CSV table of C-alpha atoms in Angstrom, one decimal:
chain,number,residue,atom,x,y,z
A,6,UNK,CA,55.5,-2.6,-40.0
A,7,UNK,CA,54.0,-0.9,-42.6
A,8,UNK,CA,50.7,0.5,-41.2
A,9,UNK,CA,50.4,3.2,-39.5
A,10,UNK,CA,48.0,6.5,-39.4
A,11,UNK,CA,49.1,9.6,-38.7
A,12,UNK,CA,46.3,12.2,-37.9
A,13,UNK,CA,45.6,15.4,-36.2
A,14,UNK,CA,44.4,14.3,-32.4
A,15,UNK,CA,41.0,14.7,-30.9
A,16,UNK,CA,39.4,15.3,-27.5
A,17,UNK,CA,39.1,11.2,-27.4
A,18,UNK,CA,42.7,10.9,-27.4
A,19,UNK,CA,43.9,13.1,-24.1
A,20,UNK,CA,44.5,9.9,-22.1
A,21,UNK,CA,46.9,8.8,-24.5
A,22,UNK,CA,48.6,11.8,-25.0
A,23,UNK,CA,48.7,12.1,-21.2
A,24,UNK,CA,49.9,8.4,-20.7
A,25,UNK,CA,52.9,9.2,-23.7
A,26,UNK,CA,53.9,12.8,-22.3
A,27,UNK,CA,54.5,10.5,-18.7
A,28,UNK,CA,56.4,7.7,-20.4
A,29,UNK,CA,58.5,10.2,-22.2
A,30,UNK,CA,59.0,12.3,-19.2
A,31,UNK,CA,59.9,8.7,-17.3
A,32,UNK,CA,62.7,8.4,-19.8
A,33,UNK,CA,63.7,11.6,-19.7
A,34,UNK,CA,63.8,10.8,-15.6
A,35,UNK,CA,61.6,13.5,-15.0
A,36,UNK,CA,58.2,11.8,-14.1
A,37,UNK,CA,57.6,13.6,-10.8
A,38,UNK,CA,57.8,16.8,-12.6
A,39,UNK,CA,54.3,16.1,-14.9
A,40,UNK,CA,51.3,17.8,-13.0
A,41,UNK,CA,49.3,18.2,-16.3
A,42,UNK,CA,46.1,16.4,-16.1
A,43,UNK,CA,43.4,15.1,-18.8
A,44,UNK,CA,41.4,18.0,-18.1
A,45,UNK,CA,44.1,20.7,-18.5
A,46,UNK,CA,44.5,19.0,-21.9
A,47,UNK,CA,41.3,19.3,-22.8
A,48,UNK,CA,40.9,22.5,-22.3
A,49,UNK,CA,44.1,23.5,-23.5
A,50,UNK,CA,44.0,21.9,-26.6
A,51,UNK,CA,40.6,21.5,-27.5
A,52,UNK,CA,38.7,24.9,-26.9
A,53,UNK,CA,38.4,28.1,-29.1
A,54,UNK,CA,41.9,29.3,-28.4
A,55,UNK,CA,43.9,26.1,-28.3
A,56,UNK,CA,47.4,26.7,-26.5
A,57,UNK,CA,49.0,23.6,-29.0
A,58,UNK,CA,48.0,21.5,-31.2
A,59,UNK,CA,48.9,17.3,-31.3
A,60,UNK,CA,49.5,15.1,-34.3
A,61,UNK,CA,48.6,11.4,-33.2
A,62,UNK,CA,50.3,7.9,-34.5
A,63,UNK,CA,48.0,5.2,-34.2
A,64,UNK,CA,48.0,1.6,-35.2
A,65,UNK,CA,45.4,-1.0,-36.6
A,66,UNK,CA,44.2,-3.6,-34.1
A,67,UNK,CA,45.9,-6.1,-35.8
A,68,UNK,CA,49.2,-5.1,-35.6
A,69,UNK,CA,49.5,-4.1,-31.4
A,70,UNK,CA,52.5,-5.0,-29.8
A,71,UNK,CA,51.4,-3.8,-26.6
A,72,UNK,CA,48.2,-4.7,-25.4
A,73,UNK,CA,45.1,-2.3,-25.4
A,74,UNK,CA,47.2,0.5,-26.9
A,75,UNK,CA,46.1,2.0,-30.5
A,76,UNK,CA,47.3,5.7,-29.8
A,77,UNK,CA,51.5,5.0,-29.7
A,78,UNK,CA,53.3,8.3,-30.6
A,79,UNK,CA,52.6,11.7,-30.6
A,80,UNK,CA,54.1,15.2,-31.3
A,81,UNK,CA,52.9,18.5,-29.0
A,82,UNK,CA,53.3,21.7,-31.1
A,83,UNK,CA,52.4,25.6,-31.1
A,84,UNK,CA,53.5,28.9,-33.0
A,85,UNK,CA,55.9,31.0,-32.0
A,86,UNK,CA,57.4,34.3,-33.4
A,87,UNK,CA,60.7,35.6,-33.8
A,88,UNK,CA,60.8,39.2,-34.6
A,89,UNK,CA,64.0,39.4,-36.9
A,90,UNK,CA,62.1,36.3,-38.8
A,91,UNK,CA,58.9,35.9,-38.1
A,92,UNK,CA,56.7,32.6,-37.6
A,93,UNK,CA,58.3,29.7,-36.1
A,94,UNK,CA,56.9,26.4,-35.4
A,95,UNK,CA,58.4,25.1,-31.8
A,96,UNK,CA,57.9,21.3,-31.7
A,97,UNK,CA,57.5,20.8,-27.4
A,98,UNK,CA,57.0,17.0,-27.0
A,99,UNK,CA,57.9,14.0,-29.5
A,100,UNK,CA,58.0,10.7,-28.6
A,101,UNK,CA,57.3,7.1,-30.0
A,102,UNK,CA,56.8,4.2,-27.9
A,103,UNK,CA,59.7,2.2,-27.1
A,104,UNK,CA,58.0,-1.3,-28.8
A,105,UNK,CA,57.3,0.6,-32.3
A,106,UNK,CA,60.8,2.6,-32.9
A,107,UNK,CA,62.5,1.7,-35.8
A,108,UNK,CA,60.0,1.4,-38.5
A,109,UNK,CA,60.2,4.9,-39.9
A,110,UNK,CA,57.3,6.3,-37.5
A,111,UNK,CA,59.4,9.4,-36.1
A,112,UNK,CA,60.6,10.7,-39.4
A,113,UNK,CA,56.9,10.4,-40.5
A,114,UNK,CA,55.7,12.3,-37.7
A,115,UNK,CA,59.1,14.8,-38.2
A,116,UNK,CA,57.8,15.5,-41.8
A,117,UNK,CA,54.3,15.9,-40.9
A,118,UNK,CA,55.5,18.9,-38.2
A,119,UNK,CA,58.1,20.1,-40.7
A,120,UNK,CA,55.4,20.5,-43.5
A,121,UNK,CA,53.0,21.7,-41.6
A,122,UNK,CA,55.8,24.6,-40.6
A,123,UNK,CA,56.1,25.3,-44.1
A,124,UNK,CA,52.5,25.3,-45.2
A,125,UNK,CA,52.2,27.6,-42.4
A,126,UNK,CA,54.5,30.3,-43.2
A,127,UNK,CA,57.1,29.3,-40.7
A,128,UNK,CA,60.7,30.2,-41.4
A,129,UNK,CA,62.0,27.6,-38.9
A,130,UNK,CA,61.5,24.5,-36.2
A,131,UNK,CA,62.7,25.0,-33.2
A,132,UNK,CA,62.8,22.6,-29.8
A,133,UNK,CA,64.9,21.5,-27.0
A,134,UNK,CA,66.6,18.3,-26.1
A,135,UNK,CA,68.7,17.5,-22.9
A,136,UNK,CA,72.2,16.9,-24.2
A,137,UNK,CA,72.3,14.1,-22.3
A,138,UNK,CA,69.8,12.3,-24.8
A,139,UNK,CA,72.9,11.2,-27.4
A,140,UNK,CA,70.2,9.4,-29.3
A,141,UNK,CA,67.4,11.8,-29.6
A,142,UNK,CA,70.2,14.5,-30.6
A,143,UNK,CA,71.6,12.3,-33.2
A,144,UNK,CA,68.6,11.7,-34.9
A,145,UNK,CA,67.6,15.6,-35.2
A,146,UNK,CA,71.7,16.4,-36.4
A,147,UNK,CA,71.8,13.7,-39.1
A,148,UNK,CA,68.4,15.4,-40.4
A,149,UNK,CA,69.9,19.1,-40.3
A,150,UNK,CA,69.1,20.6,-36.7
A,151,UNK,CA,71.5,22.9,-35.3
A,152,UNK,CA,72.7,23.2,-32.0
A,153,UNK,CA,71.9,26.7,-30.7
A,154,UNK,CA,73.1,26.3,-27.6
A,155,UNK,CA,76.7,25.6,-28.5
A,156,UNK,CA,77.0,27.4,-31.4
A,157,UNK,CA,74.9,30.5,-30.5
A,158,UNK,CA,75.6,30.4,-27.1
A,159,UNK,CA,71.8,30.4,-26.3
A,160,UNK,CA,70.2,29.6,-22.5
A,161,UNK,CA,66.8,28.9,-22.0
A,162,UNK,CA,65.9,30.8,-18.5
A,163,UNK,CA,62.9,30.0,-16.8
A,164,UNK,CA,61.0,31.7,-13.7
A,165,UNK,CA,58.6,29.4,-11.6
A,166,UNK,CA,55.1,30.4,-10.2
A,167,UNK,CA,56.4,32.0,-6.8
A,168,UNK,CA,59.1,34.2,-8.0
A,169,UNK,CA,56.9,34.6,-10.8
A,170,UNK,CA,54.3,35.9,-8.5
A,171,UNK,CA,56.8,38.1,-6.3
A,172,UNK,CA,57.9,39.6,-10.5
A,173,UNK,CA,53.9,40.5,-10.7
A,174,UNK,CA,54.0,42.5,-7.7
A,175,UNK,CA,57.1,44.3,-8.2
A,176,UNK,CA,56.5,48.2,-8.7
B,10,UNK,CA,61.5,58.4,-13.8
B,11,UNK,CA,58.2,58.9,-14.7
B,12,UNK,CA,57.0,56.0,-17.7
B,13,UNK,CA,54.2,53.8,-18.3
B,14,UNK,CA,53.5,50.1,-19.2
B,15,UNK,CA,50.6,49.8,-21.3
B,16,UNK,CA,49.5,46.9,-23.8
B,17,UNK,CA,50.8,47.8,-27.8
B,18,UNK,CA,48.5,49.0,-30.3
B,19,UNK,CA,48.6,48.9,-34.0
B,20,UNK,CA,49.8,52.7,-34.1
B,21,UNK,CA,52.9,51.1,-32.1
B,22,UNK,CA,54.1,48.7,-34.8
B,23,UNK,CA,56.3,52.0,-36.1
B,24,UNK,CA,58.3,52.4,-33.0
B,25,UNK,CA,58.8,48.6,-31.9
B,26,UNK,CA,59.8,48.1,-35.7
B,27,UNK,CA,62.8,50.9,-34.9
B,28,UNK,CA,63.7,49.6,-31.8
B,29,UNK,CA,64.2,46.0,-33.0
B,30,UNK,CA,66.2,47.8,-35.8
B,31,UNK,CA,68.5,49.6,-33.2
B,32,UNK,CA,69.2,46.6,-31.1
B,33,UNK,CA,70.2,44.7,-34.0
B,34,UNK,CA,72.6,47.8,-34.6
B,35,UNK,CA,73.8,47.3,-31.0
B,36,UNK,CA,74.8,43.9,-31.0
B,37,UNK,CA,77.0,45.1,-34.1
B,38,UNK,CA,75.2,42.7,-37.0
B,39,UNK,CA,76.5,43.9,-39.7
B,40,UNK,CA,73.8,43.6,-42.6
B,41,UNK,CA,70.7,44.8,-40.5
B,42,UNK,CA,69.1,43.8,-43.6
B,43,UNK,CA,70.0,40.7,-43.9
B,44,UNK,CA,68.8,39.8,-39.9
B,45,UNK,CA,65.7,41.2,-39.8
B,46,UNK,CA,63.3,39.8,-42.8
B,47,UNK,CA,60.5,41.5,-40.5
B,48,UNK,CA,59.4,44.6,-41.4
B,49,UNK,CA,56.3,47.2,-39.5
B,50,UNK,CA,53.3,45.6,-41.7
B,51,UNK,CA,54.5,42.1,-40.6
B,52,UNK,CA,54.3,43.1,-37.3
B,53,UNK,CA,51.1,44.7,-37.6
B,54,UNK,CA,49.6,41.7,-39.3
B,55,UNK,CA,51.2,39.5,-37.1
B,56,UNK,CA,50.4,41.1,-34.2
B,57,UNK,CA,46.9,42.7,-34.4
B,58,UNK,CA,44.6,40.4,-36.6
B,59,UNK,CA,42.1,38.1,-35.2
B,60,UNK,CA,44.6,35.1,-34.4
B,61,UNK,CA,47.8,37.5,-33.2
B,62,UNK,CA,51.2,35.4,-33.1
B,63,UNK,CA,52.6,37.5,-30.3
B,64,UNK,CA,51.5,40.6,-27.5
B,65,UNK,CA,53.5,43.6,-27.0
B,66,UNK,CA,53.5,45.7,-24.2
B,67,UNK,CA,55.6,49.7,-24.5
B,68,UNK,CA,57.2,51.7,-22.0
B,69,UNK,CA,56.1,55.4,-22.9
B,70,UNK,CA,57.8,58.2,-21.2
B,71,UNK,CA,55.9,62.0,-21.0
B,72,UNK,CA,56.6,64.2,-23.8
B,73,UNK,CA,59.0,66.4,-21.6
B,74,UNK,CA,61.1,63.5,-21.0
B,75,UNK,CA,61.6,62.3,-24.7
B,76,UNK,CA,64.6,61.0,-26.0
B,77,UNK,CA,67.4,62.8,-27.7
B,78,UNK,CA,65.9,61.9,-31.0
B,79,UNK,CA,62.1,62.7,-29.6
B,80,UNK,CA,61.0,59.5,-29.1
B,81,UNK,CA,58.8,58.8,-26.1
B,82,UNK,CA,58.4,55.4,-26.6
B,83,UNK,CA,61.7,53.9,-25.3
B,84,UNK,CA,60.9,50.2,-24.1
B,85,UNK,CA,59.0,47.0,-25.2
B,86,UNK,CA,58.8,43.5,-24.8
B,87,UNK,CA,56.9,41.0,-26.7
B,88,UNK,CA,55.7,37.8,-25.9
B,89,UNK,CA,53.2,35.5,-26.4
B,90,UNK,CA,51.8,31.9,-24.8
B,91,UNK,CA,53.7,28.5,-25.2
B,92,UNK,CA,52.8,25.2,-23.0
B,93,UNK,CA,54.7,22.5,-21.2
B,94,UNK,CA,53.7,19.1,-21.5
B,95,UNK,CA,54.7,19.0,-17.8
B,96,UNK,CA,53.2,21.9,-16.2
B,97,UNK,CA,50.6,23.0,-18.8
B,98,UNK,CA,50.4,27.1,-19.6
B,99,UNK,CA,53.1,29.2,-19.9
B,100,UNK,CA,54.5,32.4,-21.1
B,101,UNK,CA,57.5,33.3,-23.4
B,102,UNK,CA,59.0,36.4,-23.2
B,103,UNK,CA,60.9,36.7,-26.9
B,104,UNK,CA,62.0,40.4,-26.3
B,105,UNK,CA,62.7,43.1,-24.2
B,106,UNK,CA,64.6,46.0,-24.8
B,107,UNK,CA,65.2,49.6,-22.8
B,108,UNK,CA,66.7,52.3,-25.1
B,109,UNK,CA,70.6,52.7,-24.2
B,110,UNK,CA,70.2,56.4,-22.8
B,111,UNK,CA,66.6,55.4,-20.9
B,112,UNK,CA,68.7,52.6,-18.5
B,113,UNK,CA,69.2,51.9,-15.6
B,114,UNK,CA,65.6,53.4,-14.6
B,115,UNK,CA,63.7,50.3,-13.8
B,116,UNK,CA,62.0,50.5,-16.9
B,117,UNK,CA,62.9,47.0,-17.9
B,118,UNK,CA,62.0,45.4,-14.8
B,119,UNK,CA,58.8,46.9,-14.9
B,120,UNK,CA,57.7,45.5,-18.2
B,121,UNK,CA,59.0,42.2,-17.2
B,122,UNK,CA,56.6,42.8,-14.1
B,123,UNK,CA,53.9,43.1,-16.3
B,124,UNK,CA,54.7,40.2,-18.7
B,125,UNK,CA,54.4,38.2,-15.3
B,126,UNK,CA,51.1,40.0,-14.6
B,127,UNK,CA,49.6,39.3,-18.2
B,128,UNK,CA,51.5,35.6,-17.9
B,129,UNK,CA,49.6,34.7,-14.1
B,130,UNK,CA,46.4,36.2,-15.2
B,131,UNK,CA,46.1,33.5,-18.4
B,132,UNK,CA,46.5,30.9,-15.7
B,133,UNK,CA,50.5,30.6,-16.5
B,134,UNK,CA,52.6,28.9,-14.1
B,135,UNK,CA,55.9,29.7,-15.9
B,136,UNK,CA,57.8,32.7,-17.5
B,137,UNK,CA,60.1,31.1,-20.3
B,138,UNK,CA,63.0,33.3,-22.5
B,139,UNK,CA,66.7,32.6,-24.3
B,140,UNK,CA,70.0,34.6,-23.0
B,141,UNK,CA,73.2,34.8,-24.9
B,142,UNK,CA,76.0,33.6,-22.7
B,143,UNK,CA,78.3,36.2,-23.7
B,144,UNK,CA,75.4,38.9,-22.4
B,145,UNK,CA,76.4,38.7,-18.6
B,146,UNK,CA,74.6,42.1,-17.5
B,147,UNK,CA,71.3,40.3,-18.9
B,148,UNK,CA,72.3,36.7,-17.3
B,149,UNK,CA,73.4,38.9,-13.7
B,150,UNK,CA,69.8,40.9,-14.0
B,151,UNK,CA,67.6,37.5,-14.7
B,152,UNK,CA,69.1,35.6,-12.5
B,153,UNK,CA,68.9,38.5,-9.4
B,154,UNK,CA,65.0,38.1,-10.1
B,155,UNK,CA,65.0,34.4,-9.3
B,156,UNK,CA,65.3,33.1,-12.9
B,157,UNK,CA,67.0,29.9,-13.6
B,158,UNK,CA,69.7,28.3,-15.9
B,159,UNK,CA,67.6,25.3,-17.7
B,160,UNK,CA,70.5,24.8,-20.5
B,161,UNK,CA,73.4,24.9,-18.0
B,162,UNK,CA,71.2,22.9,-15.0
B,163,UNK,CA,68.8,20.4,-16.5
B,164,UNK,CA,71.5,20.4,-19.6
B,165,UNK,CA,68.7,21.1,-22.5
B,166,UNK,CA,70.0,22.7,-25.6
B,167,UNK,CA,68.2,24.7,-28.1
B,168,UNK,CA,68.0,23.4,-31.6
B,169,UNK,CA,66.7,24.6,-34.8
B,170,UNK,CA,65.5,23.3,-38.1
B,171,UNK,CA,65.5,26.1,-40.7
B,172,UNK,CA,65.5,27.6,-44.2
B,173,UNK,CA,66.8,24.6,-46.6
B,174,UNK,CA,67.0,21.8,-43.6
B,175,UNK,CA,62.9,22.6,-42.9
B,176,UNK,CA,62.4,22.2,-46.4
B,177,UNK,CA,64.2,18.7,-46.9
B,178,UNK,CA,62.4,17.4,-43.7
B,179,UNK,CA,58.9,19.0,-45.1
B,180,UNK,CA,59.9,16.3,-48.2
B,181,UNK,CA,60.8,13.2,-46.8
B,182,UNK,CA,64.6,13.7,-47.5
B,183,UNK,CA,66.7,12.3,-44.7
């Protein structure tokens, strides 16, 4: 398949980003966990300060393999700093429908992000991936990514809303 | 001890620049200058234009209770906002550091405090940062505050792309 657009996403397109964050979350069997809605996109994405930015792969009518779907990958990405280094570029959601993989769309998307880091001033591209995904992690070692976790030793920590809020109150 | 919290200012850049300096010197790096490529005008740039790339916050102690060096800014984090495709707005706390002799004092969970103040009040429903695993005073502090283990529990690891590897990937090279 040989056409394809890549292109930076509009307000138009929040449904489709929304219905591609929940398949990718499906395969990643983390559905339940996705509370983001189309207007939290919108908003998010799409207002004066946007919180990250979205690169859209769509496809021509004519060459749908899955009915009433034009909009069938995307990439979710912001800027981050590092203060040794300075700008990063931290790619948080890639994904390309099951029913178009194979046809060179994720590396297109991959070089779009990674150009856009280096237009941007950014020194690196950093994301996660569960270690469980052997596929996903292939694909990102054969093109270069290291693993910071083993080789680092590096753990992402995370606090949720309520002990966040107890944290807030803390004097 | 008596300290403030307050939000960073461009005067500030000087002192957070030493700081990151000194705790590059304490986790025994060798070539400090071949770490950090970030020096005090990239963080004021960075920092304080129009479209800043991250927020500090500094913990100032009172002139009579200056450091050893007469410092009385000992403590800072920085941070700035990421999102989750899952869960929408979030925060990312990328550093925070207490001078060695200025422990122990609650400074540090105070700025993390306020992080989670600043983090809540821009609608954020999670606090996100990295720990080394070898750094078990840091891992035993987060986790007493109700902080989780996403590598070691939901398994994700953190990759990177960088330098020559960005550069291939930027040009199509597989």
């Amino acid at each position: 398949m040989a056409n394809f657009n890549l292109r930076k996403a509009e307000p138009k397109d929040v449904p489709d980003i929304l219905r591609l964050i929940k398949e990718l979350a499906k395969y990643e069997e983390m559905e339940d966990q996705v509370i983001l809605t189309e207007k939290d996109l919108l908003d998010d994405g799409f207002g004066d300060h946007p919180f990250y930015h979205c690169v859209v792969a769509d496809v021509p009518a004519e060459h749908q393999k899955v009915e009433g779907y034009s909009v069938i990958g995307f990439a979710m990405y912001y800027f981050t700093y590092d203060p040794w280094i300075g700008k990063l570029l931290y790619l948080e959601d890639f994904y390309v429908m099951k029913e178009y993989r194979g046809f060179g769309i994720g590396s297109e998307i991959l070089k779009t992000l990674s150009d856009t880091a280096v237009k941007n001033r950014c020194s690196s591209m950093h994301f996660i991936v569960a270690e469980s995904n052997k596929a996903s992690i292939d694909f990102y070692k054969r093109r270069g990514a290291s693993d910071l976790s083993l080789q680092e030793g590096w753990r992402l920590f995370r606090i949720d809303k309520e002990n966040l809020l107890k944290m807030s109150a803390y004097e | 001890m008596e300290f403030t919290i307050r939000a960073a200012t461009l005067e500030d850049c000087k002192d957070i620049s030493r700081m990151i300096l000194s705790r590059c010197e304490l986790a025994e790096y060798e070539k400090v200058s071949d770490q950090v490529k970030i020096a005090q005008r990239d963080l004021e740039q960075d920092g304080f234009s129009k479209n800043p790339f991250f927020h500090g916050i500094i913990a100032e102690v009172p002139e009579h209770l200056k450091s050893k060096e007469g410092h009385t800014k000992v403590g800072y984090s920085l941070y700035f906002y990421t999102y989750s495709s899952w869960k929408g707005r979030a925060v990312y706390m990328e550093d925070l550091y207490v001078m060695p002799e200025f422990r122990g004092k609650c400074i540090g969970k105070a700025l993390m405090s306020k992080v989670s103040q600043l983090g809540l009040a821009a609608g954020c429903t999670q606090l996100n940062f990295t720990v080394l695993d070898w750094n078990k005073s840091s891992l035993d502090f987060y986790l007493k505050l109700g902080c989780w283990d996403v590598t070691s529990d939901l398994g994700y690891h953190c990759m990177r792309c960088e330098g020559d590897v960005l550069e291939h990937l930027a040009q199509g090279d597989l």
